[in-house]
Short mmCIF file of C-alpha atoms and ligand atoms in Angstrom, two decimals:
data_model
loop_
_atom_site.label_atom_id
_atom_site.label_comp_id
_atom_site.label_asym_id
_atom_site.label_seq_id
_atom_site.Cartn_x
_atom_site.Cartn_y
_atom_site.Cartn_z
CA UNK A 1 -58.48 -61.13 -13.36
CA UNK A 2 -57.26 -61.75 -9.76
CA UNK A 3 -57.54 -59.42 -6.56
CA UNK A 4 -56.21 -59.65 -3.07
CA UNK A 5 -57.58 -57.92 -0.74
CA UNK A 6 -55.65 -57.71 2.89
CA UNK A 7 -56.34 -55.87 6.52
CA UNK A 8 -59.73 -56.67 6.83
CA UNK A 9 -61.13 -54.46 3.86
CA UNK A 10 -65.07 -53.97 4.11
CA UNK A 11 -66.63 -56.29 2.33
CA UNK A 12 -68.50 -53.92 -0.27
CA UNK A 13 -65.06 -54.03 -2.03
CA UNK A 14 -65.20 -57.56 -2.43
CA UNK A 15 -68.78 -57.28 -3.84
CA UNK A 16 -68.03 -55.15 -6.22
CA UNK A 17 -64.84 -56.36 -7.45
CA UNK A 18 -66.74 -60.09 -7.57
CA UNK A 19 -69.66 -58.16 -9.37
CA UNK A 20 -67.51 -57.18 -12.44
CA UNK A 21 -65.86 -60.67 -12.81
CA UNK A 22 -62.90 -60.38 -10.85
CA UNK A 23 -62.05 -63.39 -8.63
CA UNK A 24 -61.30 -61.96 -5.26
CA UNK A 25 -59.00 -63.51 -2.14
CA UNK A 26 -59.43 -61.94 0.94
CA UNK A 27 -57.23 -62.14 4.25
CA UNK A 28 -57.68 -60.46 7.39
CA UNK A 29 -54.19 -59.28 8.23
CA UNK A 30 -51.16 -57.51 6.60
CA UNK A 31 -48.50 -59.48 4.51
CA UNK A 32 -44.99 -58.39 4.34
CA UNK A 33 -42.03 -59.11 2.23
CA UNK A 34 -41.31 -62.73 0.78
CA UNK A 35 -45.01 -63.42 2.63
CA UNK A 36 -46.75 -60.66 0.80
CA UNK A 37 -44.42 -61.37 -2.81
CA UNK A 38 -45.45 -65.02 -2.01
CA UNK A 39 -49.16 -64.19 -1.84
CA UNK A 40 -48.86 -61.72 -5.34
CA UNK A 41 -48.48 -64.58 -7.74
CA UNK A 42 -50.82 -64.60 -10.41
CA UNK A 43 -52.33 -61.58 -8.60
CA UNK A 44 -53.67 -58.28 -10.93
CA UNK A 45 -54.91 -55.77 -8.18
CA UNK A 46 -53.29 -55.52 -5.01
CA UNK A 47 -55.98 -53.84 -1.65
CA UNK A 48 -54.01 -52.84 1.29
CA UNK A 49 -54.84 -50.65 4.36
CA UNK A 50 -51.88 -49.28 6.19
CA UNK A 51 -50.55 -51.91 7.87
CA UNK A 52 -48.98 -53.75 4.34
CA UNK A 53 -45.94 -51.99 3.02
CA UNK A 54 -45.53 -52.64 -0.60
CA UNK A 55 -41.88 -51.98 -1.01
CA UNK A 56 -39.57 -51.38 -4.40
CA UNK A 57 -38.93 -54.83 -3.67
CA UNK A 58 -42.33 -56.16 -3.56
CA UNK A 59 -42.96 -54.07 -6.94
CA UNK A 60 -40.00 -55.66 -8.63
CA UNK A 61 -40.57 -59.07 -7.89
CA UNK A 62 -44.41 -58.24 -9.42
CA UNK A 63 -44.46 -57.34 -12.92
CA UNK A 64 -47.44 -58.79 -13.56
CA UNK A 65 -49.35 -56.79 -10.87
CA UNK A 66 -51.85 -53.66 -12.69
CA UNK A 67 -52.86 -51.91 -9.89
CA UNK A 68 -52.53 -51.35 -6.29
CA UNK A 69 -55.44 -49.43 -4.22
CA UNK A 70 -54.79 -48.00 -0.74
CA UNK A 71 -58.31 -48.65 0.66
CA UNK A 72 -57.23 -45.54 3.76
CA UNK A 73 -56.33 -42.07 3.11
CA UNK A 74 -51.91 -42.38 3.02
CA UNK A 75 -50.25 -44.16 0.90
CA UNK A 76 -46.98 -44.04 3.13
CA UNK A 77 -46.72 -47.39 3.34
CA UNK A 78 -46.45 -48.04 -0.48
CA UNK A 79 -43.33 -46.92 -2.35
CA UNK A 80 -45.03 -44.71 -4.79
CA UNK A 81 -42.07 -43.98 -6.35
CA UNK A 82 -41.05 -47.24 -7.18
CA UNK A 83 -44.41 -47.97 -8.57
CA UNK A 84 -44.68 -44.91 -11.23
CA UNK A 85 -41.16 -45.64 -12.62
CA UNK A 86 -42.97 -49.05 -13.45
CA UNK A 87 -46.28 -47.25 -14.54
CA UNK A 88 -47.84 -48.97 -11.45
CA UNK A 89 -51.21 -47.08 -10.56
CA UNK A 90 -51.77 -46.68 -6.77
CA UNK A 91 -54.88 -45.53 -5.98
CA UNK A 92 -56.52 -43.94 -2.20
CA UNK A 93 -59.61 -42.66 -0.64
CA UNK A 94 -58.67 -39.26 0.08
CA UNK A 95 -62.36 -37.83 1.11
CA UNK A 96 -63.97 -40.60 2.43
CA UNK A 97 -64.11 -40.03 6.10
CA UNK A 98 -64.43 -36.56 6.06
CA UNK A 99 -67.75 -36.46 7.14
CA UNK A 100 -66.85 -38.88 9.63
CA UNK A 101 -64.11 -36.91 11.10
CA UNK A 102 -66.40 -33.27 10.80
CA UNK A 103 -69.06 -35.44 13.06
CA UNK A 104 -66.71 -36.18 15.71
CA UNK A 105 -65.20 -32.22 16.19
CA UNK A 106 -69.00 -31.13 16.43
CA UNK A 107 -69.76 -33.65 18.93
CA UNK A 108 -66.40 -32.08 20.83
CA UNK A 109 -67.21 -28.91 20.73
CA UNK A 110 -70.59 -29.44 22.11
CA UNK A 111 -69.23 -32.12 24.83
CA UNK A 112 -66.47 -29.41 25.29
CA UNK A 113 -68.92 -26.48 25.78
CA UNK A 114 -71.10 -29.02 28.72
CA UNK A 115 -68.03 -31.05 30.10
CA UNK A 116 -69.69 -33.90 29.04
CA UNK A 117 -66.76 -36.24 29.73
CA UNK A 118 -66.29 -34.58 33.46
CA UNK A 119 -70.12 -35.63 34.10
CA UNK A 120 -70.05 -38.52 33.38
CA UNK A 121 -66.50 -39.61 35.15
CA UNK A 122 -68.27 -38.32 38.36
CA UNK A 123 -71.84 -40.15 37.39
CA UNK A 124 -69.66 -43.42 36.81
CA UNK A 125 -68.14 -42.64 40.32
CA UNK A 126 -71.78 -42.11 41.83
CA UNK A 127 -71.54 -38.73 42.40
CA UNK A 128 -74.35 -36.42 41.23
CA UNK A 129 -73.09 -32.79 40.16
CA UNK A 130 -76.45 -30.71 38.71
CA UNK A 131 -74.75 -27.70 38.08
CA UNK A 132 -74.96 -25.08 34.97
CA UNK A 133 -71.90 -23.57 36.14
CA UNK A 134 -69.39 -23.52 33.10
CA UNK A 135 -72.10 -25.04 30.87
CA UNK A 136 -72.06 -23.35 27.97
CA UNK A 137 -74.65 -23.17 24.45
CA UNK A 138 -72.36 -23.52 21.08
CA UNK A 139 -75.35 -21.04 19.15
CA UNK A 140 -73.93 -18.04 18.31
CA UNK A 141 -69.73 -18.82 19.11
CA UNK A 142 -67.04 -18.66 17.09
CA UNK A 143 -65.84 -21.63 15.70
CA UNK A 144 -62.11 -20.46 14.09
CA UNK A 145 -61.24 -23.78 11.25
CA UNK A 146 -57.24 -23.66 10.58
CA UNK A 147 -56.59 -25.63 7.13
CA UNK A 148 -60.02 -24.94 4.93
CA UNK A 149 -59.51 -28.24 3.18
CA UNK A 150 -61.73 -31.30 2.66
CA UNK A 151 -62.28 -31.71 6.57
CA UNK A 152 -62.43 -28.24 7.05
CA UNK A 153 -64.42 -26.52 4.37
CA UNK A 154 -66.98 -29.62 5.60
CA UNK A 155 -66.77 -28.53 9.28
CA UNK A 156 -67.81 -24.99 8.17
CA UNK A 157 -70.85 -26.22 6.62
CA UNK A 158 -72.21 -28.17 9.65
CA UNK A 159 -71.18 -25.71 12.04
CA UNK A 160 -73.02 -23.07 10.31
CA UNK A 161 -75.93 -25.39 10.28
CA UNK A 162 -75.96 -25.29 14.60
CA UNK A 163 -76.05 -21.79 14.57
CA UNK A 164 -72.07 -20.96 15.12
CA UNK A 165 -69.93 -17.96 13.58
CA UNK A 166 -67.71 -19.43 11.20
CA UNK A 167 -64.34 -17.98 10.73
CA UNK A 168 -61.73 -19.56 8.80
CA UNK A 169 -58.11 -19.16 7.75
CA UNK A 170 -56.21 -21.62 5.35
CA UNK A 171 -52.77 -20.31 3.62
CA UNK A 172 -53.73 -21.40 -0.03
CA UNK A 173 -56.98 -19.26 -1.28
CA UNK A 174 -60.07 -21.27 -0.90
CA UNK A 175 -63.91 -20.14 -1.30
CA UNK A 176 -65.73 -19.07 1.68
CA UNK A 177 -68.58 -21.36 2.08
CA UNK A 178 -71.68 -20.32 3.66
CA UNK A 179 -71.24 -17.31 5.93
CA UNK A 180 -67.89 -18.23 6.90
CA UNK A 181 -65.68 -15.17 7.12
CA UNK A 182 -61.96 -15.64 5.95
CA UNK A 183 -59.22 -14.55 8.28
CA UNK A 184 -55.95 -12.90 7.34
CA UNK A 185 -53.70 -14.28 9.27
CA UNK A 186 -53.68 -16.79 11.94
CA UNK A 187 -53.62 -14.19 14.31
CA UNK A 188 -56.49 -12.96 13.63
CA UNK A 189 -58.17 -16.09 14.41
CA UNK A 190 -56.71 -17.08 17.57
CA UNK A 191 -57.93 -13.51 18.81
CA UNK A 192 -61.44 -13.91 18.05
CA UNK A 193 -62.41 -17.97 17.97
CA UNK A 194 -64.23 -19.44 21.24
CA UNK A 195 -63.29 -22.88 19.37
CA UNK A 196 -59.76 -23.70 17.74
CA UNK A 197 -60.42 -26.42 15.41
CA UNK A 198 -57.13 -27.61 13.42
CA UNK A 199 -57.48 -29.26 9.88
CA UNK A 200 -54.54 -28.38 8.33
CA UNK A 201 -52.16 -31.07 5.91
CA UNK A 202 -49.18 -33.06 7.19
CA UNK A 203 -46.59 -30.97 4.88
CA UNK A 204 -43.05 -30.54 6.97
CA UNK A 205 -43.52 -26.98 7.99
CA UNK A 206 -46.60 -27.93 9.86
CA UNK A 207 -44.39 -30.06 12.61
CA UNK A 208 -45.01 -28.05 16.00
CA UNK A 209 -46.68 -25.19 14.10
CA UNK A 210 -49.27 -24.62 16.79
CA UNK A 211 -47.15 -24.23 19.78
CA UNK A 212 -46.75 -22.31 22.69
CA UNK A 213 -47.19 -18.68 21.21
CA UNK A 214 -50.13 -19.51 19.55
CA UNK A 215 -52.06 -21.23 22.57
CA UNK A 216 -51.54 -18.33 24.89
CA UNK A 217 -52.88 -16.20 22.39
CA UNK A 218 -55.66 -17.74 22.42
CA UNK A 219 -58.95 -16.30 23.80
CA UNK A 220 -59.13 -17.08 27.75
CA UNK A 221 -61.66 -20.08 28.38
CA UNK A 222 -61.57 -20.78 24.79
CA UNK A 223 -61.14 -24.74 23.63
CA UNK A 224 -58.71 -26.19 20.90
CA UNK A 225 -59.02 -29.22 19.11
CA UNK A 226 -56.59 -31.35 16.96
CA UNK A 227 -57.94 -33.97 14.57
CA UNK A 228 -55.20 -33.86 12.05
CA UNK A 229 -51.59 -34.12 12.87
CA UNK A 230 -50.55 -35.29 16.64
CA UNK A 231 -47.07 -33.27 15.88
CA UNK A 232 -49.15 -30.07 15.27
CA UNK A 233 -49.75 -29.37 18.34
CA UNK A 234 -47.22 -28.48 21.41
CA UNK A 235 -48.25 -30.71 23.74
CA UNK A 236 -46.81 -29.54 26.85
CA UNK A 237 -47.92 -26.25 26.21
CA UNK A 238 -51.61 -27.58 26.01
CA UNK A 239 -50.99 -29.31 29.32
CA UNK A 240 -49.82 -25.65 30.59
CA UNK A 241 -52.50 -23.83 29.00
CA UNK A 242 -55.30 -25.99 30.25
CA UNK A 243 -53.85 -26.70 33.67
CA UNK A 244 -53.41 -22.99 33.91
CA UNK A 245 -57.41 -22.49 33.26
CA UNK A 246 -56.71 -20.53 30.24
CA UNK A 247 -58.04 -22.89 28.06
CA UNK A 248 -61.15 -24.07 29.19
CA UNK A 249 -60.67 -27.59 27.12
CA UNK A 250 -59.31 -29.70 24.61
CA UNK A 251 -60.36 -32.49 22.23
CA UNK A 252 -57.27 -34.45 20.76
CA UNK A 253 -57.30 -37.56 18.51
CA UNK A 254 -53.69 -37.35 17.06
CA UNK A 255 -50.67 -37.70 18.26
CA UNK A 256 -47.02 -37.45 18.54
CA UNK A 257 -46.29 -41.23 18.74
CA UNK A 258 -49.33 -43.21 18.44
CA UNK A 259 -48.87 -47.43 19.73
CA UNK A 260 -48.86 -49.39 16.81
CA UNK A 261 -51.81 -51.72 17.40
CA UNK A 262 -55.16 -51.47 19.39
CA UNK A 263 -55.17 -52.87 22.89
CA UNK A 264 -51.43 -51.50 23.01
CA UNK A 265 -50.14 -49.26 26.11
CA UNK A 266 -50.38 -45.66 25.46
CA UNK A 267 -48.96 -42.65 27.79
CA UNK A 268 -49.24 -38.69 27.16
CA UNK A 269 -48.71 -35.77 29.07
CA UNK A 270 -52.33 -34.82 28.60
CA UNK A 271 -53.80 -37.68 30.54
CA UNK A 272 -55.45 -36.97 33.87
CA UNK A 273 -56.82 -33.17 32.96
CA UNK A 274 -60.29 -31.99 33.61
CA UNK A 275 -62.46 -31.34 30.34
CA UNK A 276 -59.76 -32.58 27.87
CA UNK A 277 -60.94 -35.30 25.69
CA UNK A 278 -58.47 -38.01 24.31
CA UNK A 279 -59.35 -40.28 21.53
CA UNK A 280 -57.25 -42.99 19.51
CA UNK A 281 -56.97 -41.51 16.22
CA UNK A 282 -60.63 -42.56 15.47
CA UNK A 283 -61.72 -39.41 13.56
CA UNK A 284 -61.91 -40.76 10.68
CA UNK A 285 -63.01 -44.66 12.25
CA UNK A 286 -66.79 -45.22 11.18
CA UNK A 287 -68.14 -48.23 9.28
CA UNK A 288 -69.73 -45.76 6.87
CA UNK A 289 -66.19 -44.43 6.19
CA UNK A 290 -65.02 -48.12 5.97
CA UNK A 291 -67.55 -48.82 3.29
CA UNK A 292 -67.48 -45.64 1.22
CA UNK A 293 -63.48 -46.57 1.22
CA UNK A 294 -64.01 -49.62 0.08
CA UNK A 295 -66.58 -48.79 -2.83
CA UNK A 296 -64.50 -45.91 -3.58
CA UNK A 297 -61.14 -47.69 -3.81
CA UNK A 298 -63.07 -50.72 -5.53
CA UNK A 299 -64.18 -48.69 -8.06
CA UNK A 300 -60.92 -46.95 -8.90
CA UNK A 301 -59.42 -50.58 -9.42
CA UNK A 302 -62.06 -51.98 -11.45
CA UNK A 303 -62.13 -48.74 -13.93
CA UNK A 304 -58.46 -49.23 -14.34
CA UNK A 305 -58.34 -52.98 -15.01
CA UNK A 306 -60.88 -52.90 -16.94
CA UNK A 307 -61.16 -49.16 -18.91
CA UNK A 308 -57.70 -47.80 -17.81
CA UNK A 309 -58.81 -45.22 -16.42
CA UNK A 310 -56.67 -43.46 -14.14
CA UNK A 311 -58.60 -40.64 -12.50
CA UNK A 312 -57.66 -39.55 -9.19
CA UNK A 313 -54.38 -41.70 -9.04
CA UNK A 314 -52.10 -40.99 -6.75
CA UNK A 315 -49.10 -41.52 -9.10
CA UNK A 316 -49.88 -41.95 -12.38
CA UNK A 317 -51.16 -39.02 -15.47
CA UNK A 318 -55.04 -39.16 -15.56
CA UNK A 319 -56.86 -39.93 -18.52
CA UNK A 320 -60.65 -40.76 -18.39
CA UNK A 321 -61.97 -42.11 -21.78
CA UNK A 322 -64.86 -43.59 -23.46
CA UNK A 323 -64.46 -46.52 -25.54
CA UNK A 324 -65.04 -46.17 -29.20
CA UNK A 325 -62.44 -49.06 -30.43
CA UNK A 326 -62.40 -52.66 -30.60
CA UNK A 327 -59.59 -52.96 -28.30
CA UNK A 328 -57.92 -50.06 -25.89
CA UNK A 329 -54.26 -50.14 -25.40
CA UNK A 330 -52.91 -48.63 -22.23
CA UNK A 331 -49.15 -47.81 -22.88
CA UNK A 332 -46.96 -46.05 -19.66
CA UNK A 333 -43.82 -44.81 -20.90
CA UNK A 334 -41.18 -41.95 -20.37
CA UNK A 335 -42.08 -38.69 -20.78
CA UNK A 336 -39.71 -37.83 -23.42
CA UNK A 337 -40.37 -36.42 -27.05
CA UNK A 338 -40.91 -38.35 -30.16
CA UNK A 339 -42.96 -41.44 -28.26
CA UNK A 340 -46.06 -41.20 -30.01
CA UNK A 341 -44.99 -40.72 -32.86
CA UNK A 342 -43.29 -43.94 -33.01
CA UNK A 343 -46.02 -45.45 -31.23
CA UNK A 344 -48.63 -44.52 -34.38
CA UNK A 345 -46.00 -45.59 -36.49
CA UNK A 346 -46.15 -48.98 -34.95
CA UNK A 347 -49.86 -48.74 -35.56
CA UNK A 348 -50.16 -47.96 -38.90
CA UNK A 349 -47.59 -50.16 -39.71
CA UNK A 350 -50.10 -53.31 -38.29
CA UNK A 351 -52.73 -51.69 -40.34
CA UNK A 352 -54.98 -50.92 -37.87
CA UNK A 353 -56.85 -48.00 -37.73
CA UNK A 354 -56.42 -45.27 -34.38
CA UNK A 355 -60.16 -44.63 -33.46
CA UNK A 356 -59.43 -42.23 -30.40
CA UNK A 357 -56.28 -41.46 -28.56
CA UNK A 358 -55.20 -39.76 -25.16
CA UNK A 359 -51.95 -38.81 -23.82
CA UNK A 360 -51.41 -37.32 -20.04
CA UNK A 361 -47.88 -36.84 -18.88
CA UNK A 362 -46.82 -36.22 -14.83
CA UNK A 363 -43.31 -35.35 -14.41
CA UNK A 364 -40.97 -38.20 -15.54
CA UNK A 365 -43.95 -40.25 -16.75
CA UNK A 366 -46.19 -40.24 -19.63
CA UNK A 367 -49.44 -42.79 -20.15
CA UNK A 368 -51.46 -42.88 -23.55
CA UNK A 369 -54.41 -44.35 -24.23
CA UNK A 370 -55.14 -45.84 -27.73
CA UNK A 371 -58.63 -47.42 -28.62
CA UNK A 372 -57.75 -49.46 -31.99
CA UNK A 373 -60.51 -50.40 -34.92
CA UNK A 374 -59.60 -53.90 -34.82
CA UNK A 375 -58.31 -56.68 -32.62
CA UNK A 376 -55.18 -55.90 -31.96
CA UNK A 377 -52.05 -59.02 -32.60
CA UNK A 378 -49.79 -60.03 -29.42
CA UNK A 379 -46.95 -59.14 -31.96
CA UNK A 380 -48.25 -55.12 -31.90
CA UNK A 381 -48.12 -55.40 -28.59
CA UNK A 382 -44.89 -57.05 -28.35
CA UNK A 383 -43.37 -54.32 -30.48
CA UNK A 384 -44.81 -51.33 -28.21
CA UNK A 385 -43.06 -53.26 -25.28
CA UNK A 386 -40.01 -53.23 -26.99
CA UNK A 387 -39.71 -49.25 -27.84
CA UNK A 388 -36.93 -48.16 -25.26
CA UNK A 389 -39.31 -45.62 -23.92
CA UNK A 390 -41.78 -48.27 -23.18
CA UNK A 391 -42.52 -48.85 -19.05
CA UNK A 392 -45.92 -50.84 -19.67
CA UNK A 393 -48.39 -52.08 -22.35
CA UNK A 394 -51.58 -53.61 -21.35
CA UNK A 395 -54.15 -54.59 -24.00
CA UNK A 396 -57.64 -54.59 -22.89
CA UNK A 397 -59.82 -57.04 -25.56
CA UNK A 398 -63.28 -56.38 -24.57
CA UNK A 399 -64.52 -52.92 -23.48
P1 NAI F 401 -56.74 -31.12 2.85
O1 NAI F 401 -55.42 -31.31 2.20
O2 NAI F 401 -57.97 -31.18 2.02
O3 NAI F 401 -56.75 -29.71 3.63
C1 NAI F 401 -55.68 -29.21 4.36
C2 NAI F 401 -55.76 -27.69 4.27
O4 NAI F 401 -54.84 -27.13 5.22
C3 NAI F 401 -55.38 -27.13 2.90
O5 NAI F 401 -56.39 -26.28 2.45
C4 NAI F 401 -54.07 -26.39 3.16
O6 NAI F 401 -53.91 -25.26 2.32
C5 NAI F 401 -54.26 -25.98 4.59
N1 NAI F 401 -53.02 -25.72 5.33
C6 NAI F 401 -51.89 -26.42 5.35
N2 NAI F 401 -51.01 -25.90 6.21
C7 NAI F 401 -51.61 -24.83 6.76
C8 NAI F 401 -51.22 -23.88 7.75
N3 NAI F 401 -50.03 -23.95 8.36
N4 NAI F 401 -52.10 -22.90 8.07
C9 NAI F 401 -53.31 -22.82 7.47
N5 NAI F 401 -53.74 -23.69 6.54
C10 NAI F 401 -52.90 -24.69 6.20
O7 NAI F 401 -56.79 -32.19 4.03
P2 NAI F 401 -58.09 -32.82 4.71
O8 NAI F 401 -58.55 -33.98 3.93
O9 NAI F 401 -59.04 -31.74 5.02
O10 NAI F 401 -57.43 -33.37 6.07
C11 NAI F 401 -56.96 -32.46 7.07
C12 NAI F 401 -56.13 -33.20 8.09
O11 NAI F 401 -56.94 -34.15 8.78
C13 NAI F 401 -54.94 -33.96 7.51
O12 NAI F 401 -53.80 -33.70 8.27
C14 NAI F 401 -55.36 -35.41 7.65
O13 NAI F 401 -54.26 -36.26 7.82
C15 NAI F 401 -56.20 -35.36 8.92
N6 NAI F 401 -57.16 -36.47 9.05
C16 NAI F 401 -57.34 -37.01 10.29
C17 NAI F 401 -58.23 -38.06 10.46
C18 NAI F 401 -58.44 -38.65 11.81
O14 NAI F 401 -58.85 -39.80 11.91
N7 NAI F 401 -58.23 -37.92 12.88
C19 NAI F 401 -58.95 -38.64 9.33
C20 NAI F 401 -58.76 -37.92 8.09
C21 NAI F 401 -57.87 -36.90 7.98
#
């Protein structure tokens, strides 16, 4: 088996890919089109960070490719459509810098609350301002969390843990952690949070959901920060609000339009204002985050190629088995009645005996997983391809 791994992915996914007998290429930067198709022959498992965009056309010209891992938390730049309608597992690190990103808002909140940035601006100038004046402890404020996801549920943990108030509101129903008090309504947040801290999901009706209304409703001298979306926010009504003095600061690592490379230009109307801090989208940027991405999306690959396994794919049904066969066939095909049923038929025909069996479906798709009593003939194989409701067969020999 073959892997390429592009962008630069940490090394611990080479490692472990190499440590399970899979020959690995690595390559620093992103590969596009007839560059990246180019690069895919005899490839298995495709790594990419974000940078890569594996296209319907990329995926057509690749039959032969297994699996494709996302080794970031989006898989926007893949065409995950395209890739389940050819039973094409794509596979992410959705959790895997949420500590990282819950250790930067902490930090804010506590540079936020001692206008730590503001010091040392003037101490790089040579200008000595010992003052308490404004200087604030976090023990004992409000911290309000919007979105009670991964990042947030996590936030409310370690905030806890310094001694703030935790209160929370999130519009599915999630568990309280801790001492965290669940809001009603957003409302009731805003009036009652010292800190704004905004973790909610990228979903369309989130676009501009924190604007203007919502910021001057917020406690006087209290501080908002935005580490998920940059089109969350309003940002001229932060400008306004902050300018004005009734927010007393803001942390903000997202943004509308973000340059598409670092060292590029970038311009906002938030530049240039007292006690609001303004970081490239490097919430989530750690090397521990890089690493437990790359073990995590590693090890995703590796239990597909070589068990099938597709837990926690982004596209495809998930089925987690043991082995208990000779030899395991993975078969992706429509979700329509009647399919294994035929496919049994197929086996019984061969003679060979079913020892376990799994079938998931998701939506259009469906994805069985057979392990077989004996070695299994490329001509069984051949004849599972050729059912009309067959997307992809793999046979794996040696479990
Ligand atoms: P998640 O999907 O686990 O949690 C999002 C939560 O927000 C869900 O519980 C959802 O019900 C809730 N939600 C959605 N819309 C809401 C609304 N209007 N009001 C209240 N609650 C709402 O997501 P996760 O992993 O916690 O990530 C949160 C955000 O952080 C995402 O937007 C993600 O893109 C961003 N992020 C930013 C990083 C950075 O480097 N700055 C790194 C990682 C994630």
């Amino acid at each position: 088996m073959k892997a390429l791994l592009l962008e630069n992915i940490h090394h611990a996914a080479a490692d472990l890919l190499k440590g399970r007998g899979i020959e690995v290429t690595s390559l620093a930067g992103a590969l596009d089109g007839s560059d990246l198709i180019g690069a895919l022959e005899g490839i298995d498992l495709l790594g990419i960070r974000s940078r890569t965009h594996v296209t319907s056309e990329v995926i057509d010209a690749c039959p032969h490719l297994k699996a494709v891992g996302a080794f970031c938390i989006g898989t926007n730049q893949i065409d995950v459509s395209s890739a389940t309608h050819v039973g094409l597992p794509v596979f992410n690190a959705p959790f895997s810098n949420t500590r990282s990103v819950v250790e930067l808002v902490i930090c804010e909140i506590i540079a936020l609350a001692r206008h730590l940035t503001d010091q040392n601006t003037m101490m790089q100038k040579g200008i000595w301002m010992k003052s308490a004046k404004g200087a604030h402890e976090v023990r004992g404020r409000t911290l309000g969390i919007v979105g009670y996801g991964n990042i947030g549920s996590q936030l409310s943990v370690l905030a806890e843990s310094l001694g703030m108030r935790v209160i929370f509101y999130d519009i599915a129903d999630k568990l309280a952690l801790g001492n965290a008090y669940r809001c009603s309504s957003l409302e009731e947040l805003i009036s009652i949070a010292d800190v704004v801290s905004l973790h909610v999901d990228g979903r369309a009706s989130n676009k501009g959901f924190f604007g203007m209304e919502y910021i001057q409703a917020m406690k006087p001298r209290s501080f908002l920060i935005n580490l998920c979306r940059g089109t969350v926010v309003d940002q001229e009504a932060l400008r306004e609000a902050v300018l004005s003095g009734h927010i007393a600061g803001a942390a903000i690592d997202v943004f509308p339009e973000e340059p598409p490379n670092a060292g590029d230009e970038f311009s906002s109307v938030l530049q240039g204002i007292d006690n609001l801090i303004l970081t490239p989208h490097i919430g989530g940027s750690t090397l521990e985050a890089q690493e437990d991405i790359g073990c995590f999306v590693a090890g995703k690959l590796i239990d597909y190629a070589q068990y099938g396994t597709t837990t926690m794919s982004v596209n495809c049904p998930e089925i987690h088995m043991d082995s208990s066969g000779v030899c395991r066939i993975l078969h992706h095909h429509l979700n329509v009645p009647g399919v294994l049923a035929k496919v049994n038929t197929i086996y019984g025909d061969h003679g060979v005996n079913v020892e376990t069996q799994q079938l998931a479906t998701r939506g259009q798709m469906g994805y069985a997983v057979t392990d077989l009593g004996s070695p299994c003939e490329a001509e069984l194989v051949a004849e599972l391809n050729n059912l009309p409701e067959s997307i992809r067969v793999t046979a794996i020999m040696e479990l």
